[in-house]
């Protein structure tokens, strides 16, 4: 089972100019064959289906804990898309013409099915599906798959990085390239441990050094390209048995993070989008009901959740930005 | 982001007689339109896409924390399927005829694509897909959907309960009916809070009291039908503002659990299935490599993971049972 | 728009021995690429999308009125499947083991998703989809398609006739072969009218004379193989301009029916199947509510609907048959 | 079975400026998960699969007759799309460059697969599929679904209303919002009748009063928001037992229409689009053949069908408009 | 089995101005229901599944050899798409903004999943699928299908011809219309042979004479509209028994080509597209490795493959053209 | 383009006892994600989309020629399925009950859609689709994919080998394991050549030596595990630059075959299956027409095609076997 921490694994910029067409491209990193839904679900099901866990514990722990990190990745991609869609559908609910600005956007369902929100689809609007999950039960083969999957994922992140200039997309891909790179190394190393085959010479794949991407630099400087988190307080201790040795690109030593998970950052509380009824055509009414319920339950008057834009000042600035 | 706890939310029986045809039916509860992938992913994406979280905090917290519980549910269904498949494909790897016993099973891909393992498919082998996720951004509408989804899920659990007699399937459905019932109530209550509409008279739906199911009784006796967990150490504190009042079937008071999550139980370490190469045609080789890696990393000689059948005795019994 | 008549186009036998495996095969005639959903929807959308209707009126009328007949065909196939499933899932709702008899059936979703009911799927459980509809807008091409579609449909009906021995399936295929045969002729004749190409020599296709099928005989004797109905009180009068000339197999003259639609027969009121909650776990409660509502609305005490088994005697016999 | 009436349930404006991008968005209301194909097919199959009809007659009649109305809705959406596409692909058949104007349109298949015509797809080009049909056999659950489905459908109609400014789309959504609203109320009322739960407080959902939409006003003024039609000459008399009581938004009394179906309006005879071969590259040839066939069959010289633009004057005006 | 000849069946122009939106439309001719994947795979599987080949040899040979030609057609469509995409994604690999020029293109996966390359999808990004293959085993029915398929394919080619002005698309459709026309005639003639039905009056279908398309003229002048190739050195000799008689449009005599296959033309060696990593972010490195491997294997220093732009001069011109 | 040779790449046994359930499992090797359609189409499209062919010629030649071999593999799998289905549907066409023997088979569409024939589906009846094709344009990544694909394919072949005992399935998997193994080595070697990474230690994967499979032995003894064919008379000469060095399992030297393609064997001329109308309900009629056409075209009286069971004796034996 899992516990949630209501923080993002890395900071994302606040909404700025909306970019719905860019957001439709970013969907590839969420619901595409090589998107984060695929990495999350592949490793999750491989961990569920793992037989003989005790005897193969270091490998089980590796797959299971990386799976946990990937939840944070789908969360980040969704947050990015939502950020990019914010402000794209301004206007009054039920007012003719309010959404004409997105009539020609590439993914209309972000507005018709969703409330200017992320979908579980790829960049062509095709839904992610469960047959993207490879879980053969054969450890070596699953690892081979995972290495390939991370390679494809890295390719797609690089392409989206090149394609979409929105600051949120840049921040996202910068972070994912670094962390996905760690997973790519982890699976290659696991194969090495299991077979002796030297896969490190295949890095970087695609053959573009991660360090050349400016948006990756801050994360590299914090050593995020070298460490694996356990994403568990008590479990998955044996990842250390697999994830070690030199990094294939930099030669630095790989290591297990001291922290259970990255500190991350609180999410941005994205503003309502009334024209698409999110969180409703009249958000104020919901706010009042929520306040009353809070009070009746003896909760503090102010919301207890922590968000990036808690202070009025920040919120105001966003509203200006979206003006 | 999430942290994983390597325990199941409830105890499942160990493998006994295999039941691959039954396991193909249980898949409906995993990858079906009303399966746990749907509950997990619907609430997860609704929480990701939630706009104006602070102002609607009690509702956001409700959806976000139930989402976290649902991860435990996909884990349980997968564990059940894997348990039921254990022993169905006994034999030597690469030996002609070893899998003829499952040639006519309803879901051949559990053995051909998987290693006697769960798939992200429904009972007809159709993959779960992302368009099963409803995330309109409109809070009232999302809640209406969620109430309907839980109703459909309850229907499907009851049907699978009636259809599949394997002890693991019985234990699974007994637990899920109770916990899914809590979610069904939670969403109905949230709609009541938001609109004043009295939905409690719709319970139970389908019109079969949960307490009549013998396998639900142990959980009801522990009060599991009354409480919501936060599934977070620090967050989602405002669920208390929505989830309260009398239970529609029993009249008892709903409440927030003191514990962050259910104590649960360690998973069963399912035995290898060599004929389907899980975790490989020669599990012993993997075990030896794992032991060496553990040693080299300075980890204890014995695996650090906790599983239900840690003691040799239990493992032996399983082997006998599968004998 | 349409009006409904609550009768089947032909009589079907009452439920007898259930045949869920057979019913899963009959689904091909409902939701398969060449099933009745396809004929219904193809002609319906071709009529919706028809340009220059006035100038091409005889052809428009032909397609539009055949479309209307096809609604009756999906109704018949569904009724057949429902008849065949009746009694397959006997037992008490919520009782473990009640559905084990269908655990291994080919289409579990007829029971898990449905209440022993028809699905919009083919014989492999794949849903019918809108891309089965061909509506090019080019009249000659649409007619070419329709002739091919009816040929494929006839093939599938013959195969299901050979494959499924249940009396309802026999009655169904006997009727559909005759009426589908009329449509196959109609489209071929329309192509002849438009191009002069002689397609009548392609009959029968597949090369099995309809008259050889015993279950077709009663319909042939009533002349059902020769006439087209308008399925409209006031419209589609110009079908007579296309549908005439000799029948390719018998040489008899084709003609427009005097009646607007076949007289048909009242549907069978299929008994509840409590184990799958149809119409609910406790049908009696629904019946009582219905009776009260009827009374409050000033309606007769007895249900106003006409069904095949209205009399208590008949209903009793069915119950015996299902006993 | 059904009879067709060759009229639309409401009047639509004639073709004006084409809007293929808008038409691709309107597809969501036809083939989307919450489009009219879904409402039509859900209620149709629920009526086919209804068990114990006699005892639950008022509910059966309700579902069956609403199903019939929904056929008229798919017809209206298709007519709207066809209207919006008219003129978008002007030019000569087989002439290079004639369709370059729509090379970049969102749904190319409206022109390549179709003849500037509606498809059975959603706004992303994904085909409608049969697994959108929910027919559990459990009356209460089916009604719960239907209420949810209508809520989602209302959401989508409002979004498309905001997004697409073409007069045909406006007229369409104005009408569908009113009539779909009636169905939403009908299913909520049915649940109330069955359980006593008060759902009326959930209206309007989404929380935008229907009366605020200008395009809804003419229909509201004719009382179309209050009445249910039987859509059958002899059947479905018991809908009166369920559909009554006050309208949740206006408090006016709900009632059964005196007429069997709305009077509606004749459809527009949409002009040929030669560049996409609809009804053929040379419509004149078809017209001549049709005239000859009519004559040979003893039919009147003029087409017998009734269309909105029968008179030369109207037709001329359209041609000018498309100029 | 097959042998490959590394030549295209007809000459295509070199890359010029890129046209990614046009290329997304051309995909319909590759992966659409009526695209070349469908013709290739339909005839291929019909030949695989053909029963009683010896007794029906002329028909088997016809289907089998046309299947072989269709491989050349998928090759041509892919080459066209690749040509049209060349230059659309210029820039440096891993450089932010390099792909923004195609952020809004209709098929983003041509760049994200592919390296500015063709996909096995239709014009809406939906993948081709195996249920597009019709192989009933009934010869007459398969031929009926094939005639219909070629008719639909001809329709789609004409539409794409009208829609996409890029020289490569024009050259492609000009060629495919002629050769597909031959197949349409071949299947119609086969039906005539089998049944006596006169289908030749249905030509041309759609009703646009092939000879009116300027891009078809060069191929017609070489007689490509009259001859069938065997596409086999030793087999398929009996096609002559079916494919003969007058051409339905021109009256000229159909005949079997003296050559086994068309001479065709060498493919263009399309230049690297570094921004999408094709054939890699650093093509020079691959080239050097290839040169070394060639040398080590005793192969000539220069590549042995024959391409249209072998000479430096041509390559230079292309680079200029792509400037 | 391609030329066809009407021979199978290896000999298959004649029809014996039919095994439709086994044949439904073998479908995984045809239309499954890791089936031969996937290997065939992946390499084919990678060769189509290959940029900078001349500079990377040895790699292009490798992918292009292996693609050609894979056509022979889909042919072999289809032939196997057809062989296994022969005799399963004996009986008279149009006779009720003739197909009841396969009413419960796992893949009914082999009989309803097909004529006891192979489908382009996997073992669950899901169609193969074009998104199974990975063609990133990045050579290293495509090769990584191909190595993974061959590994998954080897896994599935081994599983089907274990699962299906029919002699045709055994012969098929024995051959495919050897030849697929060559491709797995070829792609691993190509990666080595490109990066220096030593992948040979990953063999065998799955970890079952090929030589242990008795049905592989005859092919190994002929050296089929060591050589690559060019499958082209004039092209693909540079495969020698990549495919060389020691075999990872045996240490023997890899080499390019002297022959262009394997000699193979003539296909079996499978007998008619009248009950499913293959090649028609009355095959004799087709045979007579074929004979007349042959004569009219001046062809020999006897069919010119070469099949395994040309002599009457053999054919007779088959008929006996099927008796």
mmCIF file with all atom_site columns, C-alpha atoms in Angstrom, chain C residues 1 4 22 29 82 92 106 120 162 175 185 193 202 211 216 231 240-241 257 260 298 303 316:
data_model
loop_
_atom_site.group_PDB
_atom_site.id
_atom_site.type_symbol
_atom_site.label_atom_id
_atom_site.label_alt_id
_atom_site.label_comp_id
_atom_site.label_asym_id
_atom_site.label_entity_id
_atom_site.label_seq_id
_atom_site.pdbx_PDB_ins_code
_atom_site.Cartn_x
_atom_site.Cartn_y
_atom_site.Cartn_z
_atom_site.occupancy
_atom_site.B_iso_or_equiv
_atom_site.pdbx_formal_charge
_atom_site.auth_seq_id
_atom_site.auth_comp_id
_atom_site.auth_asym_id
_atom_site.auth_atom_id
_atom_site.pdbx_PDB_model_num
ATOM 1  C CA . UNK C 1 1   ? -37.073 10.670  -35.795 1.00 0.00 ? 1   UNK C CA 1
ATOM 2  C CA . UNK C 1 4   ? -41.313 2.576   -31.350 1.00 0.00 ? 4   UNK C CA 1
ATOM 3  C CA . UNK C 1 22  ? -24.053 -20.353 -27.531 1.00 0.00 ? 22  UNK C CA 1
ATOM 4  C CA . UNK C 1 29  ? -24.617 -11.212 -35.037 1.00 0.00 ? 29  UNK C CA 1
ATOM 5  C CA . UNK C 1 82  ? -31.397 -12.742 -23.391 1.00 0.00 ? 82  UNK C CA 1
ATOM 6  C CA . UNK C 1 92  ? -29.909 -16.165 -4.674  1.00 0.00 ? 92  UNK C CA 1
ATOM 7  C CA . UNK C 1 106 ? -16.920 -17.566 -23.011 1.00 0.00 ? 106 UNK C CA 1
ATOM 8  C CA . UNK C 1 120 ? -22.776 -4.515  -27.665 1.00 0.00 ? 120 UNK C CA 1
ATOM 9  C CA . UNK C 1 162 ? -24.602 -24.149 -38.046 1.00 0.00 ? 162 UNK C CA 1
ATOM 10 C CA . UNK C 1 175 ? -35.690 -15.074 -39.907 1.00 0.00 ? 175 UNK C CA 1
ATOM 11 C CA . UNK C 1 185 ? -31.005 -8.141  -53.220 1.00 0.00 ? 185 UNK C CA 1
ATOM 12 C CA . UNK C 1 193 ? -30.277 0.601   -61.562 1.00 0.00 ? 193 UNK C CA 1
ATOM 13 C CA . UNK C 1 202 ? -23.877 -13.340 -57.794 1.00 0.00 ? 202 UNK C CA 1
ATOM 14 C CA . UNK C 1 211 ? -34.751 -22.118 -49.202 1.00 0.00 ? 211 UNK C CA 1
ATOM 15 C CA . UNK C 1 216 ? -36.325 -20.056 -43.374 1.00 0.00 ? 216 UNK C CA 1
ATOM 16 C CA . UNK C 1 231 ? -41.296 1.223   -41.987 1.00 0.00 ? 231 UNK C CA 1
ATOM 17 C CA . UNK C 1 240 ? -40.793 1.097   -55.271 1.00 0.00 ? 240 UNK C CA 1
ATOM 18 C CA . UNK C 1 241 ? -38.721 2.754   -57.954 1.00 0.00 ? 241 UNK C CA 1
ATOM 19 C CA . UNK C 1 257 ? -45.390 -4.664  -48.757 1.00 0.00 ? 257 UNK C CA 1
ATOM 20 C CA . UNK C 1 260 ? -46.113 -0.466  -43.199 1.00 0.00 ? 260 UNK C CA 1
ATOM 21 C CA . UNK C 1 298 ? -54.629 6.646   -12.451 1.00 0.00 ? 298 UNK C CA 1
ATOM 22 C CA . UNK C 1 303 ? -49.695 -3.523  -16.524 1.00 0.00 ? 303 UNK C CA 1
ATOM 23 C CA . UNK C 1 316 ? -46.113 -20.517 -14.904 1.00 0.00 ? 316 UNK C CA 1
#
